[in-house]
Coordinates of C-alpha atoms in Angstrom, one line a residue:
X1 CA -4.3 23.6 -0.1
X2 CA -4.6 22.4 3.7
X3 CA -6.6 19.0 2.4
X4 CA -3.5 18.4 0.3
X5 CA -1.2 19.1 2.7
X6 CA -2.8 16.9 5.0
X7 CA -3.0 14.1 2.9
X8 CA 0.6 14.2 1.9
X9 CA 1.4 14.2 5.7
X10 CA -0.3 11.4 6.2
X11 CA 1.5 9.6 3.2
X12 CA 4.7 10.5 4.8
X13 CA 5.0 10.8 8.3
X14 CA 4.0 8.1 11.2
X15 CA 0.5 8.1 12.4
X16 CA 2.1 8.4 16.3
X17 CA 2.7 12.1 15.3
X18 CA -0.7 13.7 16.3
X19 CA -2.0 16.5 14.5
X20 CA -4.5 19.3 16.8
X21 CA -8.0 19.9 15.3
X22 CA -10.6 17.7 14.0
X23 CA -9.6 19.8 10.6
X24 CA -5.8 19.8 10.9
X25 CA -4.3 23.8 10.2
X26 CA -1.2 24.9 8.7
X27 CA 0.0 28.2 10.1
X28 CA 1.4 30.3 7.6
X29 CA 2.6 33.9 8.7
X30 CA 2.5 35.6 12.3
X31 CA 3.1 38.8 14.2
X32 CA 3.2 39.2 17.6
X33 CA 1.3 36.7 19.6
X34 CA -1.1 36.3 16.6
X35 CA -0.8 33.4 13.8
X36 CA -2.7 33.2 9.9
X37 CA -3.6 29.9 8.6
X38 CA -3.4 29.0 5.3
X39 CA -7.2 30.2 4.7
X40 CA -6.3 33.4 6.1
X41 CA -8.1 32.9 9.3
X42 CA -6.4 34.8 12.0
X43 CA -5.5 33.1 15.8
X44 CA -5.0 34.7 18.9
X45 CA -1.9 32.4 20.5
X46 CA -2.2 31.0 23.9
X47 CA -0.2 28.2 23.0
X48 CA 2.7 29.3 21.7
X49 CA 3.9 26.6 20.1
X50 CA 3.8 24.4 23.3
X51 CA 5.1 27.4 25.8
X52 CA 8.3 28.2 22.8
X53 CA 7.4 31.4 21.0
X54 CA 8.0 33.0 24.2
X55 CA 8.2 36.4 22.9
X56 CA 5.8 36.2 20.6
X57 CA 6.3 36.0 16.4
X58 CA 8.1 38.2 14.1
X59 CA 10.1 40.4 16.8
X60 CA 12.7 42.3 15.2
X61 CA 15.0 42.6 17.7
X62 CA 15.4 38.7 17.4
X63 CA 15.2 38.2 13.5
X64 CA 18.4 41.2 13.4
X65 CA 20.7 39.3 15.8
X66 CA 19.7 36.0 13.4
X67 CA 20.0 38.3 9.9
X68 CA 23.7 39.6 11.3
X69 CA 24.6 36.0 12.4
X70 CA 23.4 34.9 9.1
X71 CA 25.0 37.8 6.9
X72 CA 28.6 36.4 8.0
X73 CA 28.2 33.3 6.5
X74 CA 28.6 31.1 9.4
X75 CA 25.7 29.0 10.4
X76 CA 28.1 26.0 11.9
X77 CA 30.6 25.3 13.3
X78 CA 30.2 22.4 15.1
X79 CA 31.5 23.1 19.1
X80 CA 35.2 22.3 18.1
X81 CA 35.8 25.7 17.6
X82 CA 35.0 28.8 19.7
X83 CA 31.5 30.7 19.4
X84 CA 31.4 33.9 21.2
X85 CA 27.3 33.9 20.5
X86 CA 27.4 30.6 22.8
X87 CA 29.8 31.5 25.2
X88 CA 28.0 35.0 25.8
X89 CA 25.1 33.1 26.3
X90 CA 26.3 30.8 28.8
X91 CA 27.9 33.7 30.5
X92 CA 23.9 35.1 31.4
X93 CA 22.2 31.9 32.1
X94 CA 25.1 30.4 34.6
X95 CA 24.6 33.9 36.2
X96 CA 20.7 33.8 36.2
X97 CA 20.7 30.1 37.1
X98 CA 21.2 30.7 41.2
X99 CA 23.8 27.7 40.6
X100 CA 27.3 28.4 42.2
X101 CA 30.2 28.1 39.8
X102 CA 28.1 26.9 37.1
X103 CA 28.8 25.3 33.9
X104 CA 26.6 25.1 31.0
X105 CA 26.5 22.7 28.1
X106 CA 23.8 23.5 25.6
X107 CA 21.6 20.6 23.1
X108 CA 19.1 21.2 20.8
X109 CA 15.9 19.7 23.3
X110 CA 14.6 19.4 26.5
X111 CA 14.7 15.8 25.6
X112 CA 18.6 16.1 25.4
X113 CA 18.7 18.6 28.4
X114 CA 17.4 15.7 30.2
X115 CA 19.3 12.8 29.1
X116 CA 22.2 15.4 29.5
X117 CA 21.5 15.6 33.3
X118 CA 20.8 12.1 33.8
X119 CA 24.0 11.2 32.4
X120 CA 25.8 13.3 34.6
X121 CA 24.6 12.7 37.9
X122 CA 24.3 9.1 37.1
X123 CA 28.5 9.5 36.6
X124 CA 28.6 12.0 39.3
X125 CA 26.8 9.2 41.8
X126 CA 28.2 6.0 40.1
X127 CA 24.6 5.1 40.4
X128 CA 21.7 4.0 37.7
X129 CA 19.3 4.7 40.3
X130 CA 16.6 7.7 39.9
X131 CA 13.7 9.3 41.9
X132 CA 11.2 10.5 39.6
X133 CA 7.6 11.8 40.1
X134 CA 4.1 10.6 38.5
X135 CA 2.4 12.1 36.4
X136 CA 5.8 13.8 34.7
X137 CA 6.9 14.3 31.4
X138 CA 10.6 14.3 30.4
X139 CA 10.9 13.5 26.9
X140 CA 11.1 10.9 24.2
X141 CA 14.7 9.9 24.3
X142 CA 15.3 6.6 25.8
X143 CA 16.2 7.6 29.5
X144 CA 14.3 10.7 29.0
X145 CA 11.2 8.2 28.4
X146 CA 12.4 6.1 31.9
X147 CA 11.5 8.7 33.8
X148 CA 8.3 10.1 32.4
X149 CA 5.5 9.2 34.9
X150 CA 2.7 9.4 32.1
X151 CA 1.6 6.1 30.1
X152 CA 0.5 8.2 27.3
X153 CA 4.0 9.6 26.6
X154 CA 6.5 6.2 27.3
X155 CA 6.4 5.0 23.9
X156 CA 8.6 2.4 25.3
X157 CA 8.7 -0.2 28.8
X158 CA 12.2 -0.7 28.2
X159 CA 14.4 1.5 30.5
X160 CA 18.0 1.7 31.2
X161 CA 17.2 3.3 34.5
X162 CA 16.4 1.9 38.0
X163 CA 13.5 4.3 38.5
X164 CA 11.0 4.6 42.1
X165 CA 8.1 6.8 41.8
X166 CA 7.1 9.7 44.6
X167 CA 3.8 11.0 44.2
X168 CA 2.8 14.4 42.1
X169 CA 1.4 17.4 43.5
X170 CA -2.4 16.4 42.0
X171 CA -5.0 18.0 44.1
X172 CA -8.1 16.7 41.8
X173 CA -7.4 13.1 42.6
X174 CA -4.6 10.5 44.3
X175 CA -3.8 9.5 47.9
X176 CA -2.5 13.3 48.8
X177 CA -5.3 15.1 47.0
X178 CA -7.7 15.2 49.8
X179 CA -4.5 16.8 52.0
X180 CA -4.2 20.4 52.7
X181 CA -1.1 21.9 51.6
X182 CA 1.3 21.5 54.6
X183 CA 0.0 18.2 55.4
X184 CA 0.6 17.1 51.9
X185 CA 4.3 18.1 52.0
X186 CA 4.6 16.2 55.2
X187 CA 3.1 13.7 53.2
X188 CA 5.4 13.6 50.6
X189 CA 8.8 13.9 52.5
X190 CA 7.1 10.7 54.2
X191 CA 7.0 9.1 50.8
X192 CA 10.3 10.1 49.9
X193 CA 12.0 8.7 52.8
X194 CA 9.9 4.9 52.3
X195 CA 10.7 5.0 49.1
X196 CA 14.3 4.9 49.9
X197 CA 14.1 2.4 52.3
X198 CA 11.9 0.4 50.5
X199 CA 12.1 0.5 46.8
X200 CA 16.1 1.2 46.4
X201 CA 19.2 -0.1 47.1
X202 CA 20.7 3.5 48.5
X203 CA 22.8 5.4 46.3
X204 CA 20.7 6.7 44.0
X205 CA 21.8 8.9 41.6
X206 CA 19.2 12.2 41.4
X207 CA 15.7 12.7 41.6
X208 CA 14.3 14.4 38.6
X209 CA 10.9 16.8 38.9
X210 CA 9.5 19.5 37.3
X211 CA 8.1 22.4 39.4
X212 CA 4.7 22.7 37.4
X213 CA 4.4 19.7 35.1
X214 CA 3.5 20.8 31.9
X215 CA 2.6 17.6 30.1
X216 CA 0.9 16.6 33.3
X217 CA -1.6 19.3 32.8
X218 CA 0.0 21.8 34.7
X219 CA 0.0 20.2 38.2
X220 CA 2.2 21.3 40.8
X221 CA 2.6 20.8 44.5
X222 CA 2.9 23.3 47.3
X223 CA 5.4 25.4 47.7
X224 CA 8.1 24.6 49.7
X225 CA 7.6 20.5 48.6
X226 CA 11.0 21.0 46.9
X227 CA 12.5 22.2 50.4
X228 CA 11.8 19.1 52.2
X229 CA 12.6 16.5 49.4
X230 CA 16.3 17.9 49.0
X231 CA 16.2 18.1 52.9
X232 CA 15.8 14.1 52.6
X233 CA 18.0 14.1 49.2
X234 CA 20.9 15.8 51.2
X235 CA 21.1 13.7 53.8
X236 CA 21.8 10.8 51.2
X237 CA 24.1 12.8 49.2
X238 CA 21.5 12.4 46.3
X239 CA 21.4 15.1 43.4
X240 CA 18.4 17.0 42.5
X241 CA 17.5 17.5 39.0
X242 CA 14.7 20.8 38.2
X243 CA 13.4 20.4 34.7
X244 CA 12.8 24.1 33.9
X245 CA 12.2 23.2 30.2
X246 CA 8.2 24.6 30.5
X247 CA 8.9 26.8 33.9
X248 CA 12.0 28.7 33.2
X249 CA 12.5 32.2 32.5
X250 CA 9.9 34.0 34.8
X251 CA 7.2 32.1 32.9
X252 CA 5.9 31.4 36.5
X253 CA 5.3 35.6 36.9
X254 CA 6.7 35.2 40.9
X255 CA 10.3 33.9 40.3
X256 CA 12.9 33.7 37.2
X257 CA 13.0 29.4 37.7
X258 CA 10.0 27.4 39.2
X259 CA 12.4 25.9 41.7
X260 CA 12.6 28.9 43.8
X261 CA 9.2 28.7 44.5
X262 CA 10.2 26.2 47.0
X263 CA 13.5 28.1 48.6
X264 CA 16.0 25.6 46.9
X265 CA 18.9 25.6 44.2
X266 CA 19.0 22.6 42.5
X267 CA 22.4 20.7 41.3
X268 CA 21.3 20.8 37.7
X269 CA 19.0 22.5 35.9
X270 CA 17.2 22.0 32.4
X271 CA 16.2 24.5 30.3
X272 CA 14.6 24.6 26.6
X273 CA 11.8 26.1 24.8
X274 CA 11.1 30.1 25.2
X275 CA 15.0 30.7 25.0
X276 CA 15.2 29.8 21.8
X277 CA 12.1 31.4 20.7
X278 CA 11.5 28.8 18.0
X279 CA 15.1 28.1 17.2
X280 CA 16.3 24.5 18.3
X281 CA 17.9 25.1 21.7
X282 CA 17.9 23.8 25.4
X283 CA 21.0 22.9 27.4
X284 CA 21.5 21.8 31.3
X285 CA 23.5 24.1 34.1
X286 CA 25.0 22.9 37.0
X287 CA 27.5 23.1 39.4
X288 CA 30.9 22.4 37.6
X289 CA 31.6 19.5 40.2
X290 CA 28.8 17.9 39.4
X291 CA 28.6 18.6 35.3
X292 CA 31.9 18.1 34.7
X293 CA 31.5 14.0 35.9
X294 CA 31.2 12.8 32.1
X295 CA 34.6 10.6 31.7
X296 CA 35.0 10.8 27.8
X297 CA 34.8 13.2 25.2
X298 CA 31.0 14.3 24.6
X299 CA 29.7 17.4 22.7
X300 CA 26.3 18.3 20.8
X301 CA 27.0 18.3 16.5
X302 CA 24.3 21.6 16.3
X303 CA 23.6 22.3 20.2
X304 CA 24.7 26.0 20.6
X305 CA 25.0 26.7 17.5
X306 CA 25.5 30.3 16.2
X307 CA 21.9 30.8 14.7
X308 CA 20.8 29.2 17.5
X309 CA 22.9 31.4 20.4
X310 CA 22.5 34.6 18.5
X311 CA 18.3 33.9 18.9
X312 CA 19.1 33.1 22.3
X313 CA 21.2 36.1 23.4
X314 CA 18.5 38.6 21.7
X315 CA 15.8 36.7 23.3
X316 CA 16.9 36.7 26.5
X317 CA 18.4 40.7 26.4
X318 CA 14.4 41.2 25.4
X319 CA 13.3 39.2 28.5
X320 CA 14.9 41.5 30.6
X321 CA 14.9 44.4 29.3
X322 CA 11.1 44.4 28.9
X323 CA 10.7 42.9 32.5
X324 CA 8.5 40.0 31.0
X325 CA 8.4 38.1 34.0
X326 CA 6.3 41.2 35.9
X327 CA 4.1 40.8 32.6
X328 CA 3.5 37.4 33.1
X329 CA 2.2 37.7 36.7
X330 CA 0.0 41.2 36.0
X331 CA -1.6 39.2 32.9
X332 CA -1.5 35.7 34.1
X333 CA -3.6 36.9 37.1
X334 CA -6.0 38.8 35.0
X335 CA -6.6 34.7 33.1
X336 CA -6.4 33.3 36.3
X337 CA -9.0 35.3 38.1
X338 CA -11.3 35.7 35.3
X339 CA -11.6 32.3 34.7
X340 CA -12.1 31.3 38.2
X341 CA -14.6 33.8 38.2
X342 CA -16.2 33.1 35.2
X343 CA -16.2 29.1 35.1
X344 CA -14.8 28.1 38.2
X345 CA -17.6 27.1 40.1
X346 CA -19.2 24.9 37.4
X347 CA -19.9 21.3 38.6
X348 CA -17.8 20.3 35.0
X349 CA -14.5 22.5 35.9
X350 CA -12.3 20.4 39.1
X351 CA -9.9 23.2 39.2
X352 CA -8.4 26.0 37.5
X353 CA -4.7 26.1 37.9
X354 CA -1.2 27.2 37.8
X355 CA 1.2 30.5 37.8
X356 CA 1.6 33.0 36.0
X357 CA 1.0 32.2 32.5
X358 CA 1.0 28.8 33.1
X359 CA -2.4 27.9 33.3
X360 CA -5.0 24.8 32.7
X361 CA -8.7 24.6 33.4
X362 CA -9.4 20.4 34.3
X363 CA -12.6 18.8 33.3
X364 CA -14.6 16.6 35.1
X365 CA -17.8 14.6 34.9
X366 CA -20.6 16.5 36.6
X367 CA -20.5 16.0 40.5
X368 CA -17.3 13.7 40.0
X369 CA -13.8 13.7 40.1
X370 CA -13.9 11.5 36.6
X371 CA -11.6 12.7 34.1
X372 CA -13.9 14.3 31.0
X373 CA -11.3 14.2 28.3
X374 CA -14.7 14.5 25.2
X375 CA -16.3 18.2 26.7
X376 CA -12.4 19.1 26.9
X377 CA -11.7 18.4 23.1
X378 CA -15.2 20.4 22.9
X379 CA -14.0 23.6 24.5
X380 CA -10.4 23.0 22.7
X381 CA -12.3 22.9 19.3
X382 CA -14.8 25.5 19.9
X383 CA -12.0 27.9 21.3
X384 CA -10.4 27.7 18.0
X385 CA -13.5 28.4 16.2
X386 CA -13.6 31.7 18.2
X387 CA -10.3 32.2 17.2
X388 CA -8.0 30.9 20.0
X389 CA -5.5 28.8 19.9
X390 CA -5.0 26.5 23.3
X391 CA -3.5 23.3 24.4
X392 CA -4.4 20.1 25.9
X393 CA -2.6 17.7 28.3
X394 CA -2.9 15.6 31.4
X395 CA -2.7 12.2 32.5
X396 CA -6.6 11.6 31.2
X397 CA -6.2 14.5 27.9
X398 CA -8.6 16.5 30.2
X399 CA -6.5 19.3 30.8
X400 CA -6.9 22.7 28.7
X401 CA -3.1 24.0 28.7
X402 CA -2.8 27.8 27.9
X403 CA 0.9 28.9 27.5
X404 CA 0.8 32.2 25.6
X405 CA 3.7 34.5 25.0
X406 CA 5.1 36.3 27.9
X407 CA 4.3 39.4 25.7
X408 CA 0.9 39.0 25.9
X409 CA -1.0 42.3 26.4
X410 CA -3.6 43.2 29.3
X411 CA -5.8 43.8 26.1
X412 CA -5.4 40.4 24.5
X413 CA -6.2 38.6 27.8
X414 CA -9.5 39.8 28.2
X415 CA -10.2 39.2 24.8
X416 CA -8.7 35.2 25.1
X417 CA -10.7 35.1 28.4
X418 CA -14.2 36.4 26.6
X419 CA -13.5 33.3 24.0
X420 CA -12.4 31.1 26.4
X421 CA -15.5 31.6 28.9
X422 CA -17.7 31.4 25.5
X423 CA -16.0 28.0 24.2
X424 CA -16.8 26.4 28.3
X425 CA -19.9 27.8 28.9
X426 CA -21.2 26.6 25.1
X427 CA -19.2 23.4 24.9
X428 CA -20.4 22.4 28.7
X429 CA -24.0 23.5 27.7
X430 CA -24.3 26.3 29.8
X431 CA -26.1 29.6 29.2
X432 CA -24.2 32.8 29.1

């Protein structure tokens, strides 16, 4: 039974691993982008396990490329040897990256995506120094960690990083919110070059950002904010890093990678999540001068894996094949709009945000800009009682994250949207 289960979690694992629900759910079977509990209660997905069943559950064409992997026998090898799953793999994402001459070294994480790239451009610049941004998220690996803007995910002070902090894209609150969207990216490039002159000693390494930050409750600046830091970063010779691990693969509906959103190509890129589908793998791209900067011998025990590449290859073939990036922006918008429509102009709701399907609805005390993280845990809970499954996020936990499959039908929208407007509306105290 679940009450077992969760007591024998408790027994057993560390009380810093939070558990969603005020009655914790173990998700036994699913099919498409739907998911059974262990009472049999079925869940509509918008989470997809925080944005990485991109496709959805139970797809065959991605269990039969894992069955035939399986079926030979080999589920390691460890990266001494050659893996045609993992070097076929490569092959599409160094092409789909935008990177010149790209090289590709695959982890299991976006954590160790990260702490990839950080270890390479700090080689590349001889330089401990990094740019990061509030309010981001990076992972839980100890550099990882040093550059994650949010107090609520640095589970340590400690950092083996020099780190100086640009400001986010945040539009609800901060010194740039009140900006309009060209004057905030004058803004910015402002910050970016006092920064420099102020807060580092001048060969820094990289600057690290994510184009919509997902832990960060979905924030992200204006377009073309990415244009005029690497303007500033190229002058200095400094790398930029994009942490695609929530934004990649046409997630955003308008582009394949957030970064292009801003009419840049990064040095190195991060990718995790959706790729694998649920299988354990992420990895970093860059250009080969820059990746190939590690001095010593350095190589991931399980990252590439076969099981893991073999998910990937079929995952990515589906991607493109089924043109799930034009599906994201038809069904994103039809969230989008509806909610806007639907809730946006409470006095409860600061903003409804995002791309594609991408989204998060922000919560606010009535008339204020205060965070209201207690009627946000009400609409999570009441969505699940209407049988949706959501997120939550954001610097203050008021942040409602919706992620779903990139599968997700024009049908299943509307119905997420009906229970979504229902759980706001109710939880917020508003008649329908």
């Amino acid at each position: 039974m679940t009450d077992d289960l969760l007591a024998r979690h408790r027994a057993v694992l560390p009380s810093w691993m939070p558990l969603y629900y005020a009655e914790p759910i173990e998700l036994v079977s699913g099919s498409g982008r739907r998911v059974t509990d262990a009472q049999g209660r079925s869940y509509l997905d918008f989470f997809g396990g925080v944005l990485t069943n991109m496709i959805g559950y139970d797809i065959p064409e991605i269990r039969e490329a894992v069955e035939r992997q399986l079926a030979t026998g080999i589920a390691h090898t460890s990266t001494l040897y050659l893996i045609r799953q993992q070097v076929e793999l490569a092959e599409k994402i160094a092409q789909r990256s935008g990177i010149p001459d790209a090289r590709v070294f695959f982890t299991n994480s976006g954590t160790e995506a990260n702490e990839a790239a950080l270890l390479v451009a700090t080689n590349h610049r001889r330089s401990h120094q990094i740019l990061a941004v509030r309010n981001s998220y990076h992972g839980r690996s100890y550099a990882a960690m040093g550059v994650t803007g949010n107090r609520n995910w640095s589970a340590s002070g400690l950092n083996p990083l020099q780190v100086a902090w640009l400001h986010s894209g945040d539009r609800v609150r901060g010194l740039l919110a009140r900006l309009s969207a060209d004057e905030q990216v004058d803004a910015a490039v402002e910050d970016l070059r006092e920064v420099l002159a102020t807060q580092t000693a001048g060969d820094v390494a990289a600057l690290i950002a994510e184009p919509i930050q997902g832990v960060g409750g979905f924030v992200h600046p204006p377009d073309g904010l990415f244009a005029g830091w690497k303007k500033v970063l190229d002058e200095h010779g400094i790398l930029f890093i994009a942490d695609e691990v929530q934004t990649g693969w046409g997630r955003t509906g308008e582009h394949f990678w957030g970064y292009q959103a801003h009419g840049v190509t990064p040095d190195l890129l991060t990718f995790a999540k959706g790729i694998g589908n649920g299988f354990a793998l992420a990895g970093v791209v860059g250009r080969a001068e820059v990746l190939e900067s590690v001095p010593a011998i350095s190589f991931s025990t399980f990252g590439g894996n076969p099981i893991s590449t073999a998910a990937g290859n079929a995952v990515l073939d589906y991607l493109i094949a089924h043109d799930l990036q034009a599906n994201a922006a038809r069904v994103g918008a039809i969230l989008a709009d509806g909610l806007r429509a639907a809730v946006g102009e409470l006095d409860c709701v600061a903003e409804v945000r995002g791309k594609g399907l991408m989204l998060g609805v922000e919560f606010v005390r009535p008339g204020s800009s205060e965070p209201d993280p207690a009627l946000t845990n009400r609409v999570f809970e009441a969505a699940r009682d209407g049988g949706l499954l959501t997120g939550k996020g954001g610097l203050h936990g008021n942040v409602l994250r919706m992620g779903p499959p990139l599968t997700l039908t024009e049908e299943e929208a509307r119905e997420g949207l009906a229970i979504l407007v229902d759980a706001i509306r109710s939880a917020a105290g508003v008649a329908a």
